[in-house]
């Protein structure tokens, strides 16, 4: 029976932080939908006080399963190939960018700012994939 190579777990914490962000968005979405679905928190006129923000929360939650997929895959591969300090920094840069992106998307309608903040996530993941390729070629 062969044993598996040790896994470098340094990237688990930023990955878990992104999962926690997605979980928080699920909670916020549930709260925002409560007046419409359960009648909890409706205004006196029967309207939902969260009606304008609910679609933005929903859209942001969907965003957590698009580009971040490449983040998580890169992190898993790097955990198998060996994590470098640059990977840990890029992973936290990605998480910070995701938090900022969520804040901008949920709390504002500023699409330009959201695009600029997304660039942080985009570049961080490209950097992680650069490290994946570098590590893969080193191990080849």
mmCIF file of N, CA and C in Angstrom:
data_model
loop_
_atom_site.group_PDB
_atom_site.id
_atom_site.type_symbol
_atom_site.label_atom_id
_atom_site.label_comp_id
_atom_site.label_asym_id
_atom_site.label_seq_id
_atom_site.Cartn_x
_atom_site.Cartn_y
_atom_site.Cartn_z
ATOM 1 N N UNK A 1 0.835 -1.175 0.000
ATOM 2 C CA UNK A 1 0.000 0.000 0.000
ATOM 3 C C UNK A 1 0.884 1.244 0.000
ATOM 4 N N UNK A 2 0.612 2.162 -0.915
ATOM 5 C CA UNK A 2 1.416 3.373 -0.987
ATOM 6 C C UNK A 2 0.763 4.478 -0.174
ATOM 7 N N UNK A 3 1.595 5.308 0.384
ATOM 8 C CA UNK A 3 1.056 6.429 1.147
ATOM 9 C C UNK A 3 1.024 7.667 0.269
ATOM 10 N N UNK A 4 0.093 8.547 0.568
ATOM 11 C CA UNK A 4 -0.017 9.790 -0.165
ATOM 12 C C UNK A 4 1.049 10.769 0.298
ATOM 13 N N UNK A 5 1.461 11.619 -0.623
ATOM 14 C CA UNK A 5 2.430 12.645 -0.265
ATOM 15 C C UNK A 5 1.760 13.618 0.707
ATOM 16 N N UNK A 6 2.531 14.204 1.606
ATOM 17 C CA UNK A 6 1.936 15.170 2.533
ATOM 18 C C UNK A 6 1.359 16.359 1.767
ATOM 19 N N UNK A 7 0.264 16.862 2.277
ATOM 20 C CA UNK A 7 -0.408 18.005 1.652
ATOM 21 C C UNK A 7 -0.080 19.256 2.452
ATOM 22 N N UNK A 8 0.296 20.301 1.743
ATOM 23 C CA UNK A 8 0.565 21.595 2.360
ATOM 24 C C UNK A 8 -0.783 22.284 2.578
ATOM 25 N N UNK A 9 -1.146 22.518 3.823
ATOM 26 C CA UNK A 9 -2.484 23.035 4.145
ATOM 27 C C UNK A 9 -2.539 24.558 4.331
ATOM 28 N N UNK A 10 -1.484 25.257 3.972
ATOM 29 C CA UNK A 10 -1.430 26.709 4.203
ATOM 30 C C UNK A 10 -2.527 27.470 3.466
ATOM 31 N N UNK A 11 -3.054 26.922 2.388
ATOM 32 C CA UNK A 11 -4.087 27.622 1.620
ATOM 33 C C UNK A 11 -5.497 27.295 2.085
ATOM 34 N N UNK A 12 -5.625 26.396 3.049
ATOM 35 C CA UNK A 12 -6.963 26.039 3.526
ATOM 36 C C UNK A 12 -7.681 27.211 4.193
ATOM 37 N N UNK A 13 -6.961 28.023 4.928
ATOM 38 C CA UNK A 13 -7.608 29.139 5.633
ATOM 39 C C UNK A 13 -8.196 30.176 4.663
ATOM 40 N N UNK A 14 -7.466 30.628 3.636
ATOM 41 C CA UNK A 14 -8.113 31.542 2.698
ATOM 42 C C UNK A 14 -9.264 30.880 1.939
ATOM 43 N N UNK A 15 -9.144 29.601 1.642
ATOM 44 C CA UNK A 15 -10.253 28.898 0.986
ATOM 45 C C UNK A 15 -11.471 28.855 1.905
ATOM 46 N N UNK A 16 -11.247 28.565 3.180
ATOM 47 C CA UNK A 16 -12.347 28.537 4.148
ATOM 48 C C UNK A 16 -12.957 29.930 4.317
ATOM 49 N N UNK A 17 -12.133 30.967 4.237
ATOM 50 C CA UNK A 17 -12.649 32.338 4.348
ATOM 51 C C UNK A 17 -13.594 32.646 3.182
ATOM 52 N N UNK A 18 -13.260 32.171 2.002
ATOM 53 C CA UNK A 18 -14.162 32.385 0.868
ATOM 54 C C UNK A 18 -15.461 31.600 1.054
ATOM 55 N N UNK A 19 -15.373 30.389 1.561
ATOM 56 C CA UNK A 19 -16.582 29.602 1.850
ATOM 57 C C UNK A 19 -17.437 30.336 2.889
ATOM 58 N N UNK A 20 -16.797 30.921 3.895
ATOM 59 C CA UNK A 20 -17.535 31.675 4.920
ATOM 60 C C UNK A 20 -18.236 32.884 4.301
ATOM 61 N N UNK A 21 -17.587 33.541 3.346
ATOM 62 C CA UNK A 21 -18.225 34.667 2.658
ATOM 63 C C UNK A 21 -19.479 34.195 1.923
ATOM 64 N N UNK A 22 -19.374 33.074 1.226
ATOM 65 C CA UNK A 22 -20.539 32.540 0.516
ATOM 66 C C UNK A 22 -21.655 32.185 1.503
ATOM 67 N N UNK A 23 -21.294 31.599 2.639
ATOM 68 C CA UNK A 23 -22.293 31.254 3.662
ATOM 69 C C UNK A 23 -22.970 32.517 4.191
ATOM 70 N N UNK A 24 -22.203 33.565 4.425
ATOM 71 C CA UNK A 24 -22.765 34.834 4.876
ATOM 72 C C UNK A 24 -23.750 35.390 3.848
ATOM 73 N N UNK A 25 -23.407 35.291 2.583
ATOM 74 C CA UNK A 25 -24.306 35.764 1.536
ATOM 75 C C UNK A 25 -25.597 34.957 1.504
ATOM 76 N N UNK A 26 -25.512 33.650 1.767
ATOM 77 C CA UNK A 26 -26.731 32.834 1.865
ATOM 78 C C UNK A 26 -27.625 33.328 3.011
ATOM 79 N N UNK A 27 -27.005 33.644 4.144
ATOM 80 C CA UNK A 27 -27.766 34.155 5.286
ATOM 81 C C UNK A 27 -28.423 35.482 4.921
ATOM 82 N N UNK A 28 -27.655 36.392 4.309
ATOM 83 C CA UNK A 28 -28.208 37.690 3.914
ATOM 84 C C UNK A 28 -29.340 37.533 2.909
ATOM 85 N N UNK A 29 -29.189 36.618 1.980
ATOM 86 C CA UNK A 29 -30.235 36.386 0.985
ATOM 87 C C UNK A 29 -31.504 35.846 1.638
ATOM 88 N N UNK A 30 -31.342 34.967 2.605
ATOM 89 C CA UNK A 30 -32.494 34.434 3.338
ATOM 90 C C UNK A 30 -33.221 35.544 4.083
ATOM 91 N N UNK A 31 -32.462 36.427 4.722
ATOM 92 C CA UNK A 31 -33.059 37.556 5.443
ATOM 93 C C UNK A 31 -33.768 38.493 4.462
ATOM 94 N N UNK A 32 -33.129 38.759 3.322
ATOM 95 C CA UNK A 32 -33.718 39.673 2.342
ATOM 96 C C UNK A 32 -34.988 39.113 1.718
ATOM 97 N N UNK A 33 -35.080 37.800 1.643
ATOM 98 C CA UNK A 33 -36.267 37.178 1.048
ATOM 99 C C UNK A 33 -37.362 36.866 2.067
ATOM 100 N N UNK A 34 -37.046 36.951 3.346
ATOM 101 C CA UNK A 34 -38.009 36.586 4.399
ATOM 102 C C UNK A 34 -39.334 37.343 4.301
ATOM 103 N N UNK A 35 -39.324 38.658 4.063
ATOM 104 C CA UNK A 35 -40.622 39.349 3.980
ATOM 105 C C UNK A 35 -41.503 38.827 2.835
ATOM 106 N N UNK A 36 -40.899 38.522 1.712
ATOM 107 C CA UNK A 36 -41.676 38.060 0.560
ATOM 108 C C UNK A 36 -42.116 36.603 0.714
ATOM 109 N N UNK A 37 -41.275 35.780 1.317
ATOM 110 C CA UNK A 37 -41.571 34.345 1.391
ATOM 111 C C UNK A 37 -42.366 33.986 2.643
ATOM 112 N N UNK A 38 -41.948 34.499 3.789
ATOM 113 C CA UNK A 38 -42.595 34.138 5.054
ATOM 114 C C UNK A 38 -43.418 35.264 5.664
ATOM 115 N N UNK A 39 -43.322 36.428 5.084
ATOM 116 C CA UNK A 39 -44.059 37.559 5.644
ATOM 117 C C UNK A 39 -43.367 38.196 6.837
ATOM 118 N N UNK A 40 -42.196 37.692 7.194
ATOM 119 C CA UNK A 40 -41.453 38.216 8.344
ATOM 120 C C UNK A 40 -40.754 39.510 7.927
ATOM 121 N N UNK A 41 -41.014 40.589 8.642
ATOM 122 C CA UNK A 41 -40.350 41.855 8.374
ATOM 123 C C UNK A 41 -40.988 42.694 7.291
ATOM 124 N N UNK A 42 -42.180 42.343 6.878
ATOM 125 C CA UNK A 42 -42.867 43.172 5.875
ATOM 126 C C UNK A 42 -43.167 44.548 6.445
ATOM 127 N N UNK A 43 -43.188 45.528 5.566
ATOM 128 C CA UNK A 43 -43.608 46.869 5.967
ATOM 129 C C UNK A 43 -45.116 46.861 6.200
ATOM 130 N N UNK A 44 -45.610 47.928 6.804
ATOM 131 C CA UNK A 44 -47.038 48.040 7.088
ATOM 132 C C UNK A 44 -47.882 47.947 5.811
ATOM 133 N N UNK A 45 -47.319 48.425 4.687
ATOM 134 C CA UNK A 45 -48.059 48.356 3.419
ATOM 135 C C UNK A 45 -47.908 46.999 2.723
ATOM 136 N N UNK A 46 -47.191 46.051 3.367
ATOM 137 C CA UNK A 46 -47.022 44.705 2.816
ATOM 138 C C UNK A 46 -45.815 44.538 1.923
ATOM 139 N N UNK A 47 -45.050 45.614 1.713
ATOM 140 C CA UNK A 47 -43.892 45.527 0.818
ATOM 141 C C UNK A 47 -42.656 44.991 1.560
ATOM 142 N N UNK A 48 -41.707 44.539 0.765
ATOM 143 C CA UNK A 48 -40.448 44.007 1.284
ATOM 144 C C UNK A 48 -39.428 45.139 1.381
ATOM 145 N N UNK A 49 -38.924 45.443 2.584
ATOM 146 C CA UNK A 49 -37.935 46.528 2.719
ATOM 147 C C UNK A 49 -36.601 46.199 2.043
ATOM 148 N N UNK A 50 -36.382 44.951 1.714
ATOM 149 C CA UNK A 50 -35.128 44.515 1.110
ATOM 150 C C UNK A 50 -35.259 44.287 -0.399
ATOM 151 N N UNK A 51 -36.374 44.679 -0.978
ATOM 152 C CA UNK A 51 -36.660 44.379 -2.388
ATOM 153 C C UNK A 51 -35.590 44.900 -3.347
ATOM 154 N N UNK A 52 -34.980 46.039 -3.061
ATOM 155 C CA UNK A 52 -33.979 46.580 -3.984
ATOM 156 C C UNK A 52 -32.622 45.910 -3.835
ATOM 157 N N UNK A 53 -32.299 45.435 -2.644
ATOM 158 C CA UNK A 53 -30.986 44.834 -2.423
ATOM 159 C C UNK A 53 -30.993 43.315 -2.669
ATOM 160 N N UNK A 54 -32.133 42.687 -2.579
ATOM 161 C CA UNK A 54 -32.209 41.216 -2.738
ATOM 162 C C UNK A 54 -31.649 40.730 -4.072
ATOM 163 N N UNK A 55 -31.975 41.361 -5.202
ATOM 164 C CA UNK A 55 -31.392 40.887 -6.465
ATOM 165 C C UNK A 55 -29.876 41.044 -6.520
ATOM 166 N N UNK A 56 -29.350 42.076 -5.860
ATOM 167 C CA UNK A 56 -27.897 42.281 -5.854
ATOM 168 C C UNK A 56 -27.206 41.231 -4.995
ATOM 169 N N UNK A 57 -27.819 40.860 -3.869
ATOM 170 C CA UNK A 57 -27.258 39.788 -3.035
ATOM 171 C C UNK A 57 -27.277 38.481 -3.823
ATOM 172 N N UNK A 58 -28.390 38.204 -4.470
ATOM 173 C CA UNK A 58 -28.525 36.979 -5.256
ATOM 174 C C UNK A 58 -27.484 36.921 -6.371
ATOM 175 N N UNK A 59 -27.301 38.028 -7.078
ATOM 176 C CA UNK A 59 -26.306 38.070 -8.158
ATOM 177 C C UNK A 59 -24.900 37.872 -7.607
ATOM 178 N N UNK A 60 -24.611 38.490 -6.458
ATOM 179 C CA UNK A 60 -23.286 38.341 -5.873
ATOM 180 C C UNK A 60 -23.042 36.911 -5.420
ATOM 181 N N UNK A 61 -24.056 36.286 -4.861
ATOM 182 C CA UNK A 61 -23.919 34.885 -4.452
ATOM 183 C C UNK A 61 -23.616 34.019 -5.667
ATOM 184 N N UNK A 62 -24.294 34.261 -6.769
ATOM 185 C CA UNK A 62 -23.995 33.509 -8.000
ATOM 186 C C UNK A 62 -22.554 33.733 -8.433
ATOM 187 N N UNK A 63 -22.063 34.962 -8.270
ATOM 188 C CA UNK A 63 -20.680 35.266 -8.634
ATOM 189 C C UNK A 63 -19.668 34.435 -7.848
ATOM 190 N N UNK A 64 -20.040 33.977 -6.657
ATOM 191 C CA UNK A 64 -19.121 33.201 -5.827
ATOM 192 C C UNK A 64 -18.855 31.804 -6.397
ATOM 193 N N UNK A 65 -19.596 31.421 -7.426
ATOM 194 C CA UNK A 65 -19.427 30.094 -8.016
ATOM 195 C C UNK A 65 -18.945 30.176 -9.464
ATOM 196 N N UNK A 66 -18.452 31.338 -9.866
ATOM 197 C CA UNK A 66 -17.950 31.524 -11.217
ATOM 198 C C UNK A 66 -16.419 31.593 -11.188
ATOM 199 N N UNK A 67 -15.840 32.778 -11.197
ATOM 200 C CA UNK A 67 -14.381 32.938 -11.187
ATOM 201 C C UNK A 67 -13.713 32.276 -9.967
ATOM 202 N N UNK A 68 -14.342 32.301 -8.775
ATOM 203 C CA UNK A 68 -13.708 31.654 -7.624
ATOM 204 C C UNK A 68 -13.459 30.147 -7.803
ATOM 205 N N UNK A 69 -14.157 29.510 -8.719
ATOM 206 C CA UNK A 69 -13.873 28.096 -9.008
ATOM 207 C C UNK A 69 -12.406 27.917 -9.368
ATOM 208 N N UNK A 70 -11.876 28.824 -10.186
ATOM 209 C CA UNK A 70 -10.479 28.743 -10.597
ATOM 210 C C UNK A 70 -9.532 28.993 -9.415
ATOM 211 N N UNK A 71 -9.968 29.808 -8.472
ATOM 212 C CA UNK A 71 -9.196 30.041 -7.240
ATOM 213 C C UNK A 71 -9.065 28.741 -6.449
ATOM 214 N N UNK A 72 -10.187 28.083 -6.217
ATOM 215 C CA UNK A 72 -10.161 26.865 -5.401
ATOM 216 C C UNK A 72 -9.385 25.743 -6.074
ATOM 217 N N UNK A 73 -9.524 25.597 -7.370
ATOM 218 C CA UNK A 73 -8.772 24.558 -8.086
ATOM 219 C C UNK A 73 -7.270 24.842 -7.988
ATOM 220 N N UNK A 74 -6.879 26.089 -8.218
ATOM 221 C CA UNK A 74 -5.460 26.445 -8.116
ATOM 222 C C UNK A 74 -4.926 26.169 -6.715
ATOM 223 N N UNK A 75 -5.708 26.497 -5.697
ATOM 224 C CA UNK A 75 -5.277 26.263 -4.321
ATOM 225 C C UNK A 75 -5.079 24.773 -4.045
ATOM 226 N N UNK A 76 -6.003 23.947 -4.497
ATOM 227 C CA UNK A 76 -5.875 22.494 -4.269
ATOM 228 C C UNK A 76 -4.631 21.964 -4.973
ATOM 229 N N UNK A 77 -4.411 22.377 -6.204
ATOM 230 C CA UNK A 77 -3.225 21.918 -6.934
ATOM 231 C C UNK A 77 -1.962 22.385 -6.229
ATOM 232 N N UNK A 78 -1.945 23.636 -5.777
ATOM 233 C CA UNK A 78 -0.763 24.145 -5.069
ATOM 234 C C UNK A 78 -0.553 23.436 -3.732
ATOM 235 N N UNK A 79 -1.636 23.024 -3.077
ATOM 236 C CA UNK A 79 -1.476 22.278 -1.829
ATOM 237 C C UNK A 79 -0.807 20.939 -2.103
ATOM 238 N N UNK A 80 -1.059 20.366 -3.261
ATOM 239 C CA UNK A 80 -0.434 19.089 -3.618
ATOM 240 C C UNK A 80 1.004 19.263 -4.083
ATOM 241 N N UNK A 81 1.271 20.357 -4.790
ATOM 242 C CA UNK A 81 2.608 20.586 -5.340
ATOM 243 C C UNK A 81 3.533 21.324 -4.378
ATOM 244 N N UNK A 82 2.965 21.966 -3.377
ATOM 245 C CA UNK A 82 3.757 22.739 -2.423
ATOM 246 C C UNK A 82 3.442 24.216 -2.531
ATOM 247 N N UNK A 83 3.094 24.800 -1.405
ATOM 248 C CA UNK A 83 2.690 26.200 -1.365
ATOM 249 C C UNK A 83 3.910 27.089 -1.183
ATOM 250 N N UNK A 84 3.891 28.188 -1.862
ATOM 251 C CA UNK A 84 4.934 29.205 -1.696
ATOM 252 C C UNK A 84 4.326 30.398 -0.984
ATOM 253 N N UNK A 85 5.157 31.241 -0.428
ATOM 254 C CA UNK A 85 4.662 32.436 0.258
ATOM 255 C C UNK A 85 3.852 33.308 -0.697
ATOM 256 N N UNK A 86 4.272 33.358 -1.946
ATOM 257 C CA UNK A 86 3.536 34.167 -2.928
ATOM 258 C C UNK A 86 2.118 33.649 -3.102
ATOM 259 N N UNK A 87 1.944 32.338 -3.065
ATOM 260 C CA UNK A 87 0.603 31.749 -3.221
ATOM 261 C C UNK A 87 -0.290 32.139 -2.048
ATOM 262 N N UNK A 88 0.260 32.112 -0.857
ATOM 263 C CA UNK A 88 -0.532 32.480 0.325
ATOM 264 C C UNK A 88 -0.934 33.951 0.243
ATOM 265 N N UNK A 89 -0.007 34.799 -0.146
ATOM 266 C CA UNK A 89 -0.315 36.229 -0.290
ATOM 267 C C UNK A 89 -1.377 36.444 -1.366
ATOM 268 N N UNK A 90 -1.248 35.782 -2.502
ATOM 269 C CA UNK A 90 -2.237 35.930 -3.573
ATOM 270 C C UNK A 90 -3.603 35.402 -3.150
ATOM 271 N N UNK A 91 -3.614 34.329 -2.382
ATOM 272 C CA UNK A 91 -4.886 33.763 -1.917
ATOM 273 C C UNK A 91 -5.612 34.755 -1.007
ATOM 274 N N UNK A 92 -4.880 35.367 -0.088
ATOM 275 C CA UNK A 92 -5.518 36.351 0.796
ATOM 276 C C UNK A 92 -5.902 37.612 0.031
ATOM 277 N N UNK A 93 -5.114 37.975 -0.962
ATOM 278 C CA UNK A 93 -5.438 39.104 -1.835
ATOM 279 C C UNK A 93 -6.762 38.820 -2.549
ATOM 280 N N UNK A 94 -6.921 37.583 -3.023
ATOM 281 C CA UNK A 94 -8.165 37.171 -3.665
ATOM 282 C C UNK A 94 -9.343 37.287 -2.702
ATOM 283 N N UNK A 95 -9.184 36.771 -1.488
ATOM 284 C CA UNK A 95 -10.278 36.808 -0.511
ATOM 285 C C UNK A 95 -10.643 38.254 -0.182
ATOM 286 N N UNK A 96 -9.657 39.094 0.036
ATOM 287 C CA UNK A 96 -9.930 40.512 0.311
ATOM 288 C C UNK A 96 -10.676 41.142 -0.866
ATOM 289 N N UNK A 97 -10.253 40.822 -2.069
ATOM 290 C CA UNK A 97 -10.925 41.332 -3.250
ATOM 291 C C UNK A 97 -12.357 40.847 -3.368
ATOM 292 N N UNK A 98 -12.604 39.594 -2.978
ATOM 293 C CA UNK A 98 -13.958 39.041 -3.009
ATOM 294 C C UNK A 98 -14.855 39.758 -2.008
ATOM 295 N N UNK A 99 -14.316 40.032 -0.828
ATOM 296 C CA UNK A 99 -15.092 40.743 0.193
ATOM 297 C C UNK A 99 -15.427 42.156 -0.310
ATOM 298 N N UNK A 100 -14.436 42.840 -0.866
ATOM 299 C CA UNK A 100 -14.673 44.179 -1.417
ATOM 300 C C UNK A 100 -15.683 44.123 -2.562
ATOM 301 N N UNK A 101 -15.529 43.154 -3.448
ATOM 302 C CA UNK A 101 -16.435 43.014 -4.578
ATOM 303 C C UNK A 101 -17.864 42.786 -4.084
ATOM 304 N N UNK A 102 -18.023 41.942 -3.075
ATOM 305 C CA UNK A 102 -19.355 41.691 -2.517
ATOM 306 C C UNK A 102 -19.941 42.968 -1.934
ATOM 307 N N UNK A 103 -19.131 43.701 -1.190
ATOM 308 C CA UNK A 103 -19.603 44.950 -0.609
ATOM 309 C C UNK A 103 -20.052 45.939 -1.666
ATOM 310 N N UNK A 104 -19.258 46.093 -2.712
ATOM 311 C CA UNK A 104 -19.602 47.031 -3.775
ATOM 312 C C UNK A 104 -20.860 46.571 -4.509
ATOM 313 N N UNK A 105 -20.942 45.282 -4.828
ATOM 314 C CA UNK A 105 -22.101 44.800 -5.582
ATOM 315 C C UNK A 105 -23.394 44.847 -4.776
ATOM 316 N N UNK A 106 -23.312 44.517 -3.497
ATOM 317 C CA UNK A 106 -24.528 44.467 -2.670
ATOM 318 C C UNK A 106 -24.950 45.860 -2.206
ATOM 319 N N UNK A 107 -23.999 46.691 -1.854
ATOM 320 C CA UNK A 107 -24.336 47.979 -1.245
ATOM 321 C C UNK A 107 -24.445 49.143 -2.215
ATOM 322 N N UNK A 108 -23.961 48.976 -3.457
ATOM 323 C CA UNK A 108 -24.012 50.069 -4.429
ATOM 324 C C UNK A 108 -24.510 49.543 -5.779
ATOM 325 N N UNK A 109 -24.709 50.473 -6.676
ATOM 326 C CA UNK A 109 -25.025 50.109 -8.059
ATOM 327 C C UNK A 109 -23.913 50.601 -8.985
ATOM 328 N N UNK A 110 -22.731 50.829 -8.438
ATOM 329 C CA UNK A 110 -21.602 51.366 -9.179
ATOM 330 C C UNK A 110 -20.892 50.239 -9.933
ATOM 331 N N UNK A 111 -21.262 50.057 -11.186
ATOM 332 C CA UNK A 111 -20.716 48.963 -11.992
ATOM 333 C C UNK A 111 -19.237 49.185 -12.309
ATOM 334 N N UNK A 112 -18.842 50.431 -12.532
ATOM 335 C CA UNK A 112 -17.420 50.716 -12.799
ATOM 336 C C UNK A 112 -16.542 50.316 -11.622
ATOM 337 N N UNK A 113 -16.940 50.721 -10.429
ATOM 338 C CA UNK A 113 -16.169 50.370 -9.240
ATOM 339 C C UNK A 113 -16.142 48.858 -9.055
ATOM 340 N N UNK A 114 -17.271 48.208 -9.272
ATOM 341 C CA UNK A 114 -17.328 46.751 -9.142
ATOM 342 C C UNK A 114 -16.353 46.093 -10.115
ATOM 343 N N UNK A 115 -16.272 46.614 -11.336
ATOM 344 C CA UNK A 115 -15.327 46.080 -12.318
ATOM 345 C C UNK A 115 -13.887 46.260 -11.885
ATOM 346 N N UNK A 116 -13.588 47.435 -11.316
ATOM 347 C CA UNK A 116 -12.225 47.678 -10.830
ATOM 348 C C UNK A 116 -11.867 46.734 -9.687
ATOM 349 N N UNK A 117 -12.803 46.538 -8.769
ATOM 350 C CA UNK A 117 -12.554 45.656 -7.630
ATOM 351 C C UNK A 117 -12.426 44.216 -8.115
ATOM 352 N N UNK A 118 -13.224 43.828 -9.118
ATOM 353 C CA UNK A 118 -13.113 42.474 -9.657
ATOM 354 C C UNK A 118 -11.723 42.219 -10.218
ATOM 355 N N UNK A 119 -11.096 43.250 -10.742
ATOM 356 C CA UNK A 119 -9.752 43.102 -11.300
ATOM 357 C C UNK A 119 -8.786 42.554 -10.262
ATOM 358 N N UNK A 120 -8.965 42.921 -8.998
ATOM 359 C CA UNK A 120 -8.124 42.386 -7.916
ATOM 360 C C UNK A 120 -8.243 40.869 -7.877
ATOM 361 N N UNK A 121 -9.482 40.364 -7.904
ATOM 362 C CA UNK A 121 -9.700 38.917 -7.867
ATOM 363 C C UNK A 121 -9.132 38.238 -9.107
ATOM 364 N N UNK A 122 -9.375 38.863 -10.239
ATOM 365 C CA UNK A 122 -8.947 38.319 -11.518
ATOM 366 C C UNK A 122 -7.429 38.145 -11.549
ATOM 367 N N UNK A 123 -6.708 39.200 -11.174
ATOM 368 C CA UNK A 123 -5.245 39.160 -11.205
ATOM 369 C C UNK A 123 -4.687 38.186 -10.171
ATOM 370 N N UNK A 124 -5.309 38.123 -9.000
ATOM 371 C CA UNK A 124 -4.841 37.189 -7.972
ATOM 372 C C UNK A 124 -4.939 35.742 -8.459
ATOM 373 N N UNK A 125 -6.042 35.412 -9.108
ATOM 374 C CA UNK A 125 -6.209 34.038 -9.598
ATOM 375 C C UNK A 125 -5.244 33.757 -10.751
ATOM 376 N N UNK A 126 -5.057 34.724 -11.636
ATOM 377 C CA UNK A 126 -4.069 34.521 -12.697
ATOM 378 C C UNK A 126 -2.680 34.295 -12.098
ATOM 379 N N UNK A 127 -2.355 35.046 -11.049
ATOM 380 C CA UNK A 127 -1.072 34.840 -10.368
ATOM 381 C C UNK A 127 -0.964 33.455 -9.762
ATOM 382 N N UNK A 128 -2.044 32.983 -9.140
ATOM 383 C CA UNK A 128 -2.036 31.623 -8.579
ATOM 384 C C UNK A 128 -1.819 30.584 -9.670
ATOM 385 N N UNK A 129 -2.481 30.776 -10.816
ATOM 386 C CA UNK A 129 -2.300 29.825 -11.905
ATOM 387 C C UNK A 129 -0.891 29.911 -12.494
ATOM 388 N N UNK A 130 -0.282 31.080 -12.465
ATOM 389 C CA UNK A 130 1.118 31.182 -12.868
ATOM 390 C C UNK A 130 1.996 30.353 -11.949
ATOM 391 N N UNK A 131 1.698 30.404 -10.640
ATOM 392 C CA UNK A 131 2.454 29.590 -9.676
ATOM 393 C C UNK A 131 2.185 28.098 -9.869
ATOM 394 N N UNK A 132 0.948 27.745 -10.214
ATOM 395 C CA UNK A 132 0.622 26.337 -10.492
ATOM 396 C C UNK A 132 1.474 25.841 -11.655
ATOM 397 N N UNK A 133 1.500 26.606 -12.725
ATOM 398 C CA UNK A 133 2.279 26.181 -13.897
ATOM 399 C C UNK A 133 3.769 26.099 -13.574
ATOM 400 N N UNK A 134 4.258 27.079 -12.839
ATOM 401 C CA UNK A 134 5.678 27.062 -12.449
ATOM 402 C C UNK A 134 5.987 25.822 -11.606
ATOM 403 N N UNK A 135 5.154 25.550 -10.618
ATOM 404 C CA UNK A 135 5.378 24.383 -9.757
ATOM 405 C C UNK A 135 5.258 23.089 -10.541
ATOM 406 N N UNK A 136 4.321 23.020 -11.466
ATOM 407 C CA UNK A 136 4.137 21.802 -12.249
ATOM 408 C C UNK A 136 5.358 21.532 -13.117
ATOM 409 N N UNK A 137 5.898 22.578 -13.719
ATOM 410 C CA UNK A 137 7.076 22.391 -14.552
ATOM 411 C C UNK A 137 8.307 22.061 -13.714
ATOM 412 N N UNK A 138 8.377 22.559 -12.494
ATOM 413 C CA UNK A 138 9.472 22.202 -11.590
ATOM 414 C C UNK A 138 9.431 20.726 -11.214
ATOM 415 N N UNK A 139 8.207 20.212 -11.041
ATOM 416 C CA UNK A 139 8.031 18.808 -10.630
ATOM 417 C C UNK A 139 8.119 17.828 -11.804
ATOM 418 N N UNK A 140 8.088 18.356 -13.024
ATOM 419 C CA UNK A 140 8.087 17.471 -14.205
ATOM 420 C C UNK A 140 9.462 16.903 -14.472
#
